[in-house]
Amino acid sequence: MATDKESIREFPPMSARINGDNTGVLMIGTNEQLVSGESTNDVRRALIGMVQKEAELAGQTLRVTTSDDEGIEVLLVHPDGTLRLDDKRPADPVEAPQPEVQAEPVIVRREAPATAVAVKDRAPAVTRERASRPAPVIAPEPVSVETDGMVESAAAASRRWNPEFVNASTVTTVAEREKDDSLFYVLGHGYDLDDFLQDGPAEQGFNGWLNKATGGSSKLAPGLSETAARREQAELLCCERIIRQATWQRGSVAFTVANKKGNSAKTPATVSVSGILASIRGGSVAMMEVSDDPGQLAGRSEGEQRSGIGELVLNAAYVTTKAQLEGYALPQTSFAHTFGSSPTRRAPLDRESIETVSALIDQFYTIRAMDSGNVYTSSAFAGAMATSDALLVPMMNASDSMGEAVELFHFLESHDDPHFRELAKRAIVVRVSDGRPEYKVERLVKDFMHQTGVAADRMFTVPYDAHLAERGAITLDKLAPATRAALVRISAALVVQLQDAVANPTTLTTTGRRGQTTQAH
């Protein structure tokens, strides 16, 4: 295939890079798009698909410089989806220094194509059939590429970037990939985005400027960055619907936020995630302190906790209405209610007190969030685990915080109670940045995943947020948009996990709560 130089779009320059941690970066000029997957092949397919889509929308052949741990290639990607090596590239390209991967490469989690995430438990929503373009074809060329002293043929090198040669056992057809790519995946469940995706001509970038400059006579399609932004907005709206419309016929559900290490963002995660859930659902979310001694749940909540968990434990037998129960709560602007410790010194909590208060709260609230302490062998922690349907494990990007999280997983995985083991198996992990220096984060994360078996789709990232770093009362409206977006994704995943847990319970009693000895039949 001959391509005139004039028909190739040279500006802005485009490059695609695969990192060693199953993430990738597509650079279009100064615009950076990040993807992730369960394997290098998933990331490569994602990057190829993004470039093919950009070429299709632009109606031009694009030149893209690709790089991975095997070398550098310069490819030409045509509007019909075909790609081949650029025959005018240097025979001996000099590899540019790779920028250091930042500790927090993404502020919100981007989904890989459907081939990267298996839909396990729920049938995907019905999607529209789409016309497929011809399968990409690469014309091998007898040019050699030298990278780090190793020489390979151009045809063999380009094969790495051809989606039809990547991991043939898992590759689907182009039509199947496009069909699945229309779905949004949360913990393996596929959701249709048709109700949320914005259609119409470009409104941003050069194409948007040209559409406006011509008074609407030009109807250029959105570029890659605007398409990605529209997709991200659609995903967030879908997450909000997941959160808002979730119901449980059993009545109430609960989750515990846990990590043995202090200062691992347990309380901020409890307050912020509960706040997101309550703000989207319109309330009916209770935050409950379950640490042995008084913790910081009330301190990170808005207002002053005059009566709290300690007083509620003493008077639980006399509370019979929601109005009475709210007398021990601290209402938040998010519509969540905090049951923390009041200034009055309280007795240590134990399993019995946790189960008693949990049963009471569950009568009047749909979701119960529990902020645990640092002693996972305590009676109070056992009570929290026994009354939980899901586990949320926050950790800082530091070896001590991740190490303590690993120890928590090992403790739960070896527990005699199968419910505890199931909580560890289905846990959701949140990595948090607080602005302190971070060292070799990618290596720490890989080691954590290896030791715990936590899948990539169950790990989320919360970027640095100045409001959270203040270590004071948390107000949702003061969080940065990127932080809120990340929390919405985490909350949606948590809701899906709560739905899965209730649909497939491990231990249920006749009252629908865990931790008792009487089984329901």
Short mmCIF file of C-alpha atoms in Angstrom, two decimals:
data_model
loop_
_atom_site.label_atom_id
_atom_site.label_comp_id
_atom_site.label_asym_id
_atom_site.label_seq_id
_atom_site.Cartn_x
_atom_site.Cartn_y
_atom_site.Cartn_z
CA MET A 1 0.00 0.00 0.00
CA ALA A 2 1.53 3.27 -1.10
CA THR A 3 0.77 6.37 0.88
CA ASP A 4 1.68 9.86 -0.22
CA LYS A 5 3.32 11.97 2.40
CA GLU A 6 0.68 14.67 1.91
CA SER A 7 -2.08 12.26 2.98
CA ILE A 8 -0.43 11.47 6.32
CA ARG A 9 -1.35 13.64 9.28
CA GLU A 10 1.92 14.77 10.83
CA PHE A 11 0.61 17.11 13.52
CA PRO A 12 0.00 16.80 16.35
CA PRO A 13 2.56 14.00 16.84
CA MET A 14 1.13 10.74 18.12
CA SER A 15 2.79 8.01 20.19
CA ALA A 16 1.63 4.89 22.03
CA ARG A 17 3.63 3.40 24.88
CA ILE A 18 3.10 0.21 26.90
CA ASN A 19 4.46 0.27 30.44
CA GLY A 20 5.60 -2.74 32.41
CA ASP A 21 2.64 -2.62 34.83
CA ASN A 22 -0.09 -3.43 32.28
CA THR A 23 -0.85 0.23 31.63
CA GLY A 24 -0.40 2.24 28.48
CA VAL A 25 -0.28 5.85 27.35
CA LEU A 26 -1.49 7.37 24.10
CA MET A 27 -0.02 10.82 23.49
CA ILE A 28 -1.58 13.14 20.90
CA GLY A 29 0.48 16.27 21.08
CA THR A 30 0.40 17.20 24.75
CA ASN A 31 -2.86 15.35 25.38
CA GLU A 32 -2.35 12.15 27.37
CA GLN A 33 -4.83 9.24 27.44
CA LEU A 34 -4.18 6.34 29.80
CA VAL A 35 -5.51 2.79 29.60
CA SER A 36 -5.05 -0.33 31.69
CA GLY A 37 -5.75 -4.03 31.29
CA GLU A 38 -5.13 -7.42 32.76
CA SER A 39 -2.24 -8.09 30.38
CA THR A 40 0.10 -6.38 27.95
CA ASN A 41 -2.00 -7.72 25.07
CA ASP A 42 -5.12 -6.09 26.48
CA VAL A 43 -3.32 -2.74 26.71
CA ARG A 44 -1.92 -3.10 23.19
CA ARG A 45 -5.39 -3.83 21.77
CA ALA A 46 -6.80 -0.86 23.63
CA LEU A 47 -4.16 1.51 22.25
CA ILE A 48 -4.60 0.17 18.72
CA GLY A 49 -8.35 0.61 18.94
CA MET A 50 -7.98 4.20 20.10
CA VAL A 51 -5.64 5.07 17.23
CA GLN A 52 -7.89 3.30 14.70
CA LYS A 53 -10.88 5.24 15.97
CA GLU A 54 -8.99 8.54 15.72
CA ALA A 55 -7.93 7.73 12.16
CA GLU A 56 -11.51 6.82 11.25
CA LEU A 57 -12.87 10.04 12.72
CA ALA A 58 -10.14 12.16 11.14
CA GLY A 59 -10.48 10.48 7.75
CA GLN A 60 -6.69 10.57 7.45
CA THR A 61 -3.76 8.22 7.75
CA LEU A 62 -2.01 8.73 11.06
CA ARG A 63 1.63 8.14 11.89
CA VAL A 64 2.11 6.76 15.40
CA THR A 65 5.34 5.86 17.18
CA THR A 66 4.85 2.74 19.28
CA SER A 67 7.10 1.49 22.05
CA ASP A 68 7.15 -1.39 24.49
CA ASP A 69 9.76 -3.48 26.25
CA GLU A 70 10.70 -5.08 22.92
CA GLY A 71 11.49 -1.94 20.99
CA ILE A 72 10.19 1.01 18.98
CA GLU A 73 8.09 0.91 15.81
CA VAL A 74 6.59 3.61 13.61
CA LEU A 75 3.24 2.58 12.14
CA LEU A 76 0.81 4.09 9.67
CA VAL A 77 -2.83 3.68 10.65
CA HIS A 78 -5.36 4.20 7.86
CA PRO A 79 -8.96 5.39 8.15
CA ASP A 80 -10.25 1.91 7.25
CA GLY A 81 -8.44 0.45 10.26
CA THR A 82 -5.53 -1.16 8.45
CA LEU A 83 -2.01 -0.52 9.67
CA ARG A 84 1.50 -1.14 8.43
CA LEU A 85 5.08 -0.18 9.13
CA ASP A 86 6.18 3.26 7.97
CA ASP A 87 8.68 2.57 5.19
CA LYS A 88 10.20 6.04 5.62
CA ARG A 89 11.14 5.65 9.27
CA PRO A 90 14.86 5.52 10.24
CA ALA A 91 16.41 2.08 10.00
CA ASP A 92 18.05 2.54 13.40
CA PRO A 93 15.70 4.61 15.54
CA VAL A 94 17.19 6.07 18.66
CA GLU A 95 15.02 5.35 21.64
CA ALA A 96 14.03 8.53 23.43
CA PRO A 97 14.34 8.53 27.19
CA GLN A 98 11.15 7.16 28.67
CA PRO A 99 9.50 9.52 31.15
CA GLU A 100 9.38 8.15 34.64
CA VAL A 101 6.00 6.64 35.40
CA GLN A 102 4.35 8.76 38.02
CA ALA A 103 3.21 7.19 41.25
CA GLU A 104 -0.39 8.04 40.47
CA PRO A 105 -0.72 7.74 36.67
CA VAL A 106 -4.50 8.06 36.69
CA ILE A 107 -6.94 10.11 38.69
CA VAL A 108 -9.86 8.00 37.75
CA ARG A 109 -10.01 4.47 36.64
CA ARG A 110 -10.36 3.92 32.90
CA GLU A 111 -11.80 0.65 31.75
CA ALA A 112 -9.95 -1.60 29.32
CA PRO A 113 -11.84 -3.02 26.31
CA ALA A 114 -14.28 -5.81 26.99
CA THR A 115 -11.64 -8.37 26.04
CA ALA A 116 -9.69 -7.31 29.11
CA VAL A 117 -12.51 -7.95 31.58
CA ALA A 118 -14.56 -11.10 31.71
CA VAL A 119 -18.29 -10.77 32.34
CA LYS A 120 -18.78 -13.40 34.98
CA ASP A 121 -22.09 -13.20 36.77
CA ARG A 122 -24.51 -10.98 34.91
CA ALA A 123 -25.60 -11.05 31.31
CA PRO A 124 -24.51 -7.89 29.50
CA ALA A 125 -27.14 -5.40 28.48
CA VAL A 126 -28.36 -5.76 24.91
CA THR A 127 -26.34 -3.51 22.64
CA ARG A 128 -26.83 -2.31 19.11
CA GLU A 129 -25.11 -4.15 16.30
CA ARG A 130 -22.47 -2.04 14.65
CA ALA A 131 -20.92 -2.25 11.24
CA SER A 132 -17.37 -3.50 11.39
CA ARG A 133 -14.48 -2.32 9.33
CA PRO A 134 -12.13 -4.75 7.57
CA ALA A 135 -9.72 -6.58 9.81
CA PRO A 136 -6.33 -4.86 9.98
CA VAL A 137 -3.69 -6.25 7.68
CA ILE A 138 0.05 -5.67 7.96
CA ALA A 139 2.30 -5.97 4.98
CA PRO A 140 5.62 -7.43 6.19
CA GLU A 141 8.69 -5.52 5.10
CA PRO A 142 12.29 -6.78 5.04
CA VAL A 143 13.60 -3.92 7.17
CA SER A 144 15.36 -4.64 10.45
CA VAL A 145 14.92 -2.64 13.62
CA GLU A 146 17.70 -2.49 16.17
CA THR A 147 16.66 -1.93 19.80
CA ASP A 148 18.97 -2.31 22.77
CA GLY A 149 21.37 -4.39 20.72
CA MET A 150 18.74 -6.88 19.59
CA VAL A 151 17.73 -7.11 15.93
CA GLU A 152 14.38 -8.35 14.72
CA SER A 153 12.62 -8.22 11.38
CA ALA A 154 10.17 -5.41 10.80
CA ALA A 155 7.40 -7.90 10.12
CA ALA A 156 8.00 -9.65 13.42
CA ALA A 157 8.22 -6.38 15.30
CA SER A 158 5.05 -5.00 13.77
CA ARG A 159 3.24 -8.23 14.62
CA ARG A 160 3.30 -7.18 18.27
CA TRP A 161 1.14 -4.19 17.37
CA ASN A 162 -1.25 -5.99 15.02
CA PRO A 163 -4.41 -6.94 16.93
CA GLU A 164 -4.87 -10.00 14.76
CA PHE A 165 -1.52 -11.44 15.90
CA VAL A 166 -1.82 -10.62 19.61
CA ASN A 167 -2.60 -13.62 21.81
CA ALA A 168 -4.61 -15.47 19.18
CA SER A 169 -6.35 -17.65 21.77
CA THR A 170 -8.15 -14.64 23.26
CA VAL A 171 -8.49 -12.30 20.29
CA THR A 172 -12.02 -11.76 19.01
CA THR A 173 -13.09 -10.32 15.70
CA VAL A 174 -13.09 -6.58 15.13
CA ALA A 175 -16.91 -6.58 15.12
CA GLU A 176 -17.01 -8.39 18.47
CA ARG A 177 -14.49 -5.99 19.97
CA GLU A 178 -16.48 -2.96 18.85
CA LYS A 179 -19.70 -4.47 20.15
CA ASP A 180 -18.20 -5.18 23.57
CA ASP A 181 -16.43 -1.83 23.69
CA SER A 182 -19.81 -0.12 23.91
CA LEU A 183 -20.30 -1.62 27.37
CA PHE A 184 -19.00 -0.22 30.63
CA TYR A 185 -17.69 -2.82 33.06
CA VAL A 186 -17.91 -2.73 36.85
CA LEU A 187 -16.50 -5.81 38.59
CA GLY A 188 -17.16 -7.88 35.49
CA HIS A 189 -20.74 -6.70 34.94
CA GLY A 190 -21.47 -4.97 31.64
CA TYR A 191 -23.65 -1.86 31.43
CA ASP A 192 -24.94 -0.16 28.28
CA LEU A 193 -23.93 3.49 27.97
CA ASP A 194 -26.39 4.47 25.22
CA ASP A 195 -28.54 6.46 27.65
CA PHE A 196 -25.56 8.51 28.78
CA LEU A 197 -23.28 9.05 25.78
CA GLN A 198 -23.44 12.50 24.23
CA ASP A 199 -23.96 12.40 20.48
CA GLY A 200 -23.47 15.13 17.94
CA PRO A 201 -20.62 17.07 16.35
CA ALA A 202 -17.49 18.14 18.16
CA GLU A 203 -17.76 20.96 20.69
CA GLN A 204 -14.16 20.99 21.92
CA GLY A 205 -10.72 21.19 20.33
CA PHE A 206 -9.99 22.23 16.77
CA ASN A 207 -12.98 20.37 15.35
CA GLY A 208 -15.29 22.06 17.84
CA TRP A 209 -13.80 25.47 17.07
CA LEU A 210 -14.29 24.92 13.35
CA ASN A 211 -17.88 23.78 13.87
CA LYS A 212 -18.62 26.97 15.82
CA ALA A 213 -16.68 29.21 13.42
CA THR A 214 -18.78 28.01 10.48
CA GLY A 215 -22.02 28.62 12.32
CA GLY A 216 -22.82 24.94 12.49
CA SER A 217 -22.51 24.25 8.77
CA SER A 218 -19.49 22.07 9.52
CA LYS A 219 -20.35 19.02 11.57
CA LEU A 220 -16.96 17.52 12.29
CA ALA A 221 -16.93 14.57 14.66
CA PRO A 222 -15.29 14.85 18.08
CA GLY A 223 -11.57 14.16 18.28
CA LEU A 224 -10.02 11.49 20.43
CA SER A 225 -9.75 13.61 23.56
CA GLU A 226 -13.34 14.83 23.39
CA THR A 227 -14.57 11.32 22.64
CA ALA A 228 -12.71 10.05 25.69
CA ALA A 229 -14.16 12.86 27.82
CA ARG A 230 -17.67 12.04 26.66
CA ARG A 231 -17.08 8.38 27.41
CA GLU A 232 -15.80 9.19 30.89
CA GLN A 233 -18.79 11.41 31.62
CA ALA A 234 -21.12 8.64 30.44
CA GLU A 235 -19.38 6.14 32.70
CA LEU A 236 -19.78 8.43 35.71
CA LEU A 237 -23.47 8.92 34.96
CA CYS A 238 -23.84 5.15 34.67
CA CYS A 239 -22.09 4.74 38.02
CA GLU A 240 -24.53 7.18 39.58
CA ARG A 241 -27.46 5.20 38.22
CA ILE A 242 -25.96 1.98 39.61
CA ILE A 243 -25.70 3.63 43.02
CA ARG A 244 -29.11 5.32 42.93
CA GLN A 245 -31.19 2.37 41.74
CA ALA A 246 -29.62 -0.43 43.79
CA THR A 247 -32.09 -2.21 46.05
CA TRP A 248 -31.90 -5.17 48.39
CA GLN A 249 -35.05 -7.15 49.17
CA ARG A 250 -33.41 -8.32 52.36
CA GLY A 251 -33.52 -4.74 53.57
CA SER A 252 -30.11 -3.42 54.62
CA VAL A 253 -26.50 -4.05 53.62
CA ALA A 254 -23.21 -3.20 55.29
CA PHE A 255 -19.51 -2.83 54.53
CA THR A 256 -16.42 -2.39 56.68
CA VAL A 257 -13.43 -0.17 55.92
CA ALA A 258 -10.32 -1.87 57.29
CA ASN A 259 -6.53 -1.76 57.35
CA LYS A 260 -4.36 -2.61 60.34
CA LYS A 261 -2.02 0.32 59.66
CA GLY A 262 -2.98 3.63 61.22
CA ASN A 263 -3.10 6.69 58.94
CA SER A 264 -4.09 4.52 55.98
CA ALA A 265 -7.10 6.68 55.06
CA LYS A 266 -9.69 4.39 56.66
CA THR A 267 -11.76 7.19 58.18
CA PRO A 268 -11.52 9.52 55.13
CA ALA A 269 -12.56 6.60 52.93
CA THR A 270 -15.51 5.84 55.21
CA VAL A 271 -16.72 9.44 55.27
CA SER A 272 -16.16 10.19 51.57
CA VAL A 273 -17.57 6.95 50.14
CA SER A 274 -20.55 7.05 52.51
CA GLY A 275 -21.08 10.67 51.55
CA ILE A 276 -21.12 9.82 47.85
CA LEU A 277 -23.59 6.99 48.44
CA ALA A 278 -25.87 9.18 50.55
CA SER A 279 -25.73 12.21 48.24
CA ILE A 280 -26.69 10.14 45.20
CA ARG A 281 -29.27 7.96 46.97
CA GLY A 282 -30.78 10.81 48.98
CA GLY A 283 -29.72 9.57 52.41
CA SER A 284 -30.36 6.34 54.34
CA VAL A 285 -26.62 5.76 54.87
CA ALA A 286 -25.26 5.39 58.40
CA MET A 287 -21.57 5.62 59.30
CA MET A 288 -20.73 3.68 62.45
CA GLU A 289 -17.52 3.61 64.46
CA VAL A 290 -16.46 0.04 65.31
CA SER A 291 -12.99 0.59 66.79
CA ASP A 292 -12.33 -0.65 70.32
CA ASP A 293 -11.44 2.79 71.64
CA PRO A 294 -12.75 6.13 70.33
CA GLY A 295 -11.59 6.83 66.80
CA GLN A 296 -11.68 9.81 64.43
CA LEU A 297 -14.99 9.21 62.66
CA ALA A 298 -16.69 12.08 64.49
CA GLY A 299 -13.61 14.26 64.03
CA ARG A 300 -13.62 13.83 60.23
CA SER A 301 -17.39 14.47 60.08
CA GLU A 302 -19.05 17.87 59.94
CA GLY A 303 -20.27 19.26 63.25
CA GLU A 304 -19.96 18.05 66.84
CA GLN A 305 -21.04 14.60 67.98
CA ARG A 306 -22.88 15.35 71.24
CA SER A 307 -24.26 11.82 71.64
CA GLY A 308 -22.81 8.90 69.74
CA ILE A 309 -21.98 5.24 69.60
CA GLY A 310 -21.11 4.95 73.28
CA GLU A 311 -24.43 6.36 74.45
CA LEU A 312 -26.30 4.32 71.84
CA VAL A 313 -24.79 1.08 73.15
CA LEU A 314 -26.04 1.92 76.65
CA ASN A 315 -29.55 2.88 75.51
CA ALA A 316 -30.08 0.53 72.55
CA ALA A 317 -32.83 -1.40 74.33
CA TYR A 318 -34.91 1.78 74.65
CA VAL A 319 -34.61 2.96 71.03
CA THR A 320 -37.67 1.89 69.05
CA THR A 321 -38.11 4.59 66.38
CA LYS A 322 -35.97 6.22 63.71
CA ALA A 323 -36.44 9.60 65.36
CA GLN A 324 -35.01 8.24 68.59
CA LEU A 325 -32.09 6.65 66.76
CA GLU A 326 -31.27 9.91 64.97
CA GLY A 327 -30.82 11.47 68.38
CA TYR A 328 -27.45 9.67 68.53
CA ALA A 329 -26.45 10.62 64.96
CA LEU A 330 -24.55 13.55 63.47
CA PRO A 331 -26.24 14.54 60.15
CA GLN A 332 -23.96 15.54 57.27
CA THR A 333 -24.52 17.82 54.29
CA SER A 334 -24.17 14.68 52.15
CA PHE A 335 -27.29 13.29 53.94
CA ALA A 336 -25.22 10.56 55.59
CA HIS A 337 -25.47 10.15 59.38
CA THR A 338 -22.44 9.65 61.61
CA PHE A 339 -22.52 7.45 64.71
CA GLY A 340 -19.08 8.26 66.11
CA SER A 341 -17.75 8.84 69.61
CA SER A 342 -18.90 11.83 71.63
CA PRO A 343 -16.46 13.78 73.85
CA THR A 344 -17.69 11.72 76.81
CA ARG A 345 -15.37 8.78 77.42
CA ARG A 346 -17.03 5.52 76.38
CA ALA A 347 -16.36 1.91 77.25
CA PRO A 348 -14.46 -0.21 74.68
CA LEU A 349 -16.68 -1.73 72.03
CA ASP A 350 -16.87 -5.51 71.66
CA ARG A 351 -18.56 -7.95 69.32
CA GLU A 352 -21.80 -8.01 71.27
CA SER A 353 -22.16 -4.23 71.30
CA ILE A 354 -21.32 -4.01 67.59
CA GLU A 355 -23.93 -6.62 66.68
CA THR A 356 -26.55 -4.99 68.90
CA VAL A 357 -26.12 -1.51 67.41
CA SER A 358 -25.82 -2.92 63.88
CA ALA A 359 -29.15 -4.71 64.22
CA LEU A 360 -30.74 -1.48 65.41
CA ILE A 361 -29.28 0.70 62.64
CA ASP A 362 -30.24 -1.86 59.99
CA GLN A 363 -33.91 -1.40 60.87
CA PHE A 364 -33.87 2.24 59.77
CA TYR A 365 -30.99 2.66 57.26
CA THR A 366 -30.38 0.95 53.92
CA ILE A 367 -26.57 1.05 53.97
CA ARG A 368 -24.34 0.81 57.03
CA ALA A 369 -20.66 1.78 56.72
CA MET A 370 -18.27 0.76 59.51
CA ASP A 371 -15.01 2.54 60.28
CA SER A 372 -12.77 -0.04 61.98
CA GLY A 373 -9.72 0.30 64.21
CA ASN A 374 -6.18 -1.01 63.91
CA VAL A 375 -6.55 -4.28 65.87
CA TYR A 376 -8.10 -6.88 63.58
CA THR A 377 -7.86 -9.61 66.24
CA SER A 378 -10.18 -7.66 68.56
CA SER A 379 -13.72 -8.60 69.48
CA ALA A 380 -15.07 -5.39 67.95
CA PHE A 381 -13.43 -6.12 64.59
CA ALA A 382 -14.90 -9.63 64.63
CA GLY A 383 -18.33 -8.10 65.17
CA ALA A 384 -17.83 -5.74 62.24
CA MET A 385 -16.74 -8.54 59.93
CA ALA A 386 -19.59 -10.77 61.04
CA THR A 387 -22.16 -8.10 60.16
CA SER A 388 -20.56 -7.01 56.85
CA ASP A 389 -21.46 -7.88 53.29
CA ALA A 390 -18.37 -6.29 51.72
CA LEU A 391 -14.86 -5.15 52.62
CA LEU A 392 -13.16 -1.94 51.53
CA VAL A 393 -9.39 -1.79 52.11
CA PRO A 394 -7.77 1.64 51.70
CA MET A 395 -3.99 1.97 51.74
CA MET A 396 -1.39 4.60 51.11
CA ASN A 397 1.17 4.21 48.35
CA ALA A 398 3.77 3.13 50.90
CA SER A 399 5.32 -0.18 51.90
CA ASP A 400 4.13 -0.06 55.52
CA SER A 401 0.50 0.61 54.62
CA MET A 402 0.44 -2.01 51.86
CA GLY A 403 2.27 -4.49 54.07
CA GLU A 404 -0.33 -4.18 56.81
CA ALA A 405 -3.07 -4.59 54.22
CA VAL A 406 -1.43 -7.82 53.04
CA GLU A 407 -1.36 -9.04 56.64
CA LEU A 408 -5.08 -8.29 56.97
CA PHE A 409 -5.84 -10.31 53.84
CA HIS A 410 -3.80 -13.25 55.11
CA PHE A 411 -5.59 -13.09 58.47
CA LEU A 412 -9.02 -13.17 56.85
CA GLU A 413 -8.08 -15.81 54.29
CA SER A 414 -6.96 -18.18 57.05
CA HIS A 415 -9.95 -17.49 59.31
CA ASP A 416 -12.18 -20.35 60.46
CA ASP A 417 -15.33 -18.47 59.42
CA PRO A 418 -16.00 -18.91 55.67
CA HIS A 419 -17.75 -15.53 55.67
CA PHE A 420 -14.49 -13.82 56.66
CA ARG A 421 -12.66 -15.64 53.87
CA GLU A 422 -15.28 -14.59 51.34
CA LEU A 423 -14.96 -10.95 52.38
CA ALA A 424 -11.23 -11.09 51.67
CA LYS A 425 -11.80 -12.80 48.33
CA ARG A 426 -14.22 -10.09 47.16
CA ALA A 427 -12.55 -7.07 48.78
CA ILE A 428 -12.21 -3.74 47.01
CA VAL A 429 -8.85 -1.98 47.42
CA VAL A 430 -8.32 1.78 47.22
CA ARG A 431 -4.88 3.37 46.83
CA VAL A 432 -4.68 6.88 48.25
CA SER A 433 -2.10 9.64 47.77
CA ASP A 434 -1.74 12.24 50.51
CA GLY A 435 1.05 14.32 49.01
CA ARG A 436 3.96 12.64 50.78
CA PRO A 437 6.87 11.30 48.68
CA GLU A 438 6.17 7.88 47.18
CA TYR A 439 8.84 5.36 46.27
CA LYS A 440 8.65 2.46 43.79
CA VAL A 441 4.86 2.40 43.87
CA GLU A 442 4.48 0.17 40.81
CA ARG A 443 6.70 -2.48 42.35
CA LEU A 444 4.78 -2.30 45.64
CA VAL A 445 1.45 -2.65 43.85
CA LYS A 446 2.62 -5.66 41.86
CA ASP A 447 3.86 -7.32 45.03
CA PHE A 448 0.59 -6.54 46.80
CA MET A 449 -1.49 -8.05 44.00
CA HIS A 450 0.74 -11.12 43.91
CA GLN A 451 0.46 -11.73 47.65
CA THR A 452 -3.27 -11.06 47.95
CA GLY A 453 -4.63 -12.18 44.59
CA VAL A 454 -6.65 -8.96 44.25
CA ALA A 455 -7.60 -8.47 40.59
CA ALA A 456 -6.89 -5.24 38.73
CA ASP A 457 -10.60 -4.41 38.33
CA ARG A 458 -10.95 -4.39 42.13
CA MET A 459 -8.17 -1.85 42.67
CA PHE A 460 -8.93 1.86 42.48
CA THR A 461 -6.98 5.07 42.93
CA VAL A 462 -7.86 8.29 44.72
CA PRO A 463 -5.56 11.17 43.71
CA TYR A 464 -4.08 13.70 46.07
CA ASP A 465 -6.73 16.08 47.32
CA ALA A 466 -5.90 19.19 49.32
CA HIS A 467 -9.16 19.03 51.27
CA LEU A 468 -8.57 15.44 52.38
CA ALA A 469 -4.97 16.30 53.25
CA GLU A 470 -6.17 18.93 55.71
CA ARG A 471 -7.10 16.08 58.09
CA GLY A 472 -10.21 17.95 59.21
CA ALA A 473 -13.93 17.56 58.68
CA ILE A 474 -14.71 16.30 55.16
CA THR A 475 -17.27 18.11 53.00
CA LEU A 476 -18.04 16.61 49.59
CA ASP A 477 -18.43 19.99 47.89
CA LYS A 478 -14.84 20.85 48.79
CA LEU A 479 -13.36 17.82 47.02
CA ALA A 480 -11.67 18.26 43.65
CA PRO A 481 -13.68 17.02 40.62
CA ALA A 482 -11.13 14.29 39.95
CA THR A 483 -11.43 13.07 43.54
CA ARG A 484 -15.21 12.99 43.37
CA ALA A 485 -15.08 11.12 40.06
CA ALA A 486 -12.79 8.49 41.57
CA LEU A 487 -15.07 8.14 44.60
CA VAL A 488 -18.13 7.70 42.38
CA ARG A 489 -16.43 4.80 40.59
CA ILE A 490 -15.39 3.24 43.90
CA SER A 491 -18.89 3.63 45.31
CA ALA A 492 -20.46 2.04 42.23
CA ALA A 493 -18.11 -0.94 42.49
CA LEU A 494 -18.96 -1.25 46.18
CA VAL A 495 -22.69 -1.24 45.42
CA VAL A 496 -22.22 -3.94 42.77
CA GLN A 497 -20.25 -6.00 45.28
CA LEU A 498 -23.00 -5.55 47.88
CA GLN A 499 -25.55 -6.73 45.33
CA ASP A 500 -23.45 -9.77 44.47
CA ALA A 501 -22.89 -10.60 48.14
CA VAL A 502 -26.58 -10.52 48.99
CA ALA A 503 -27.50 -12.47 45.86
CA ASN A 504 -24.93 -15.16 46.78
CA PRO A 505 -24.68 -15.12 50.60
CA THR A 506 -22.21 -17.33 52.44
CA THR A 507 -23.87 -17.26 55.85
CA LEU A 508 -27.36 -15.91 56.48
CA THR A 509 -29.51 -16.17 59.56
CA THR A 510 -33.28 -16.19 59.79
CA THR A 511 -33.12 -12.41 60.33
CA GLY A 512 -30.87 -11.92 57.29
CA ARG A 513 -27.76 -10.95 59.28
CA ARG A 514 -24.43 -12.64 59.49
CA GLY A 515 -22.49 -13.78 62.51
CA GLN A 516 -25.19 -15.83 64.21
CA THR A 517 -25.38 -19.57 64.61
CA THR A 518 -28.95 -20.23 63.43
CA GLN A 519 -29.00 -20.91 59.71
CA ALA A 520 -31.89 -20.11 57.38
CA HIS A 521 -33.09 -23.01 55.28
#
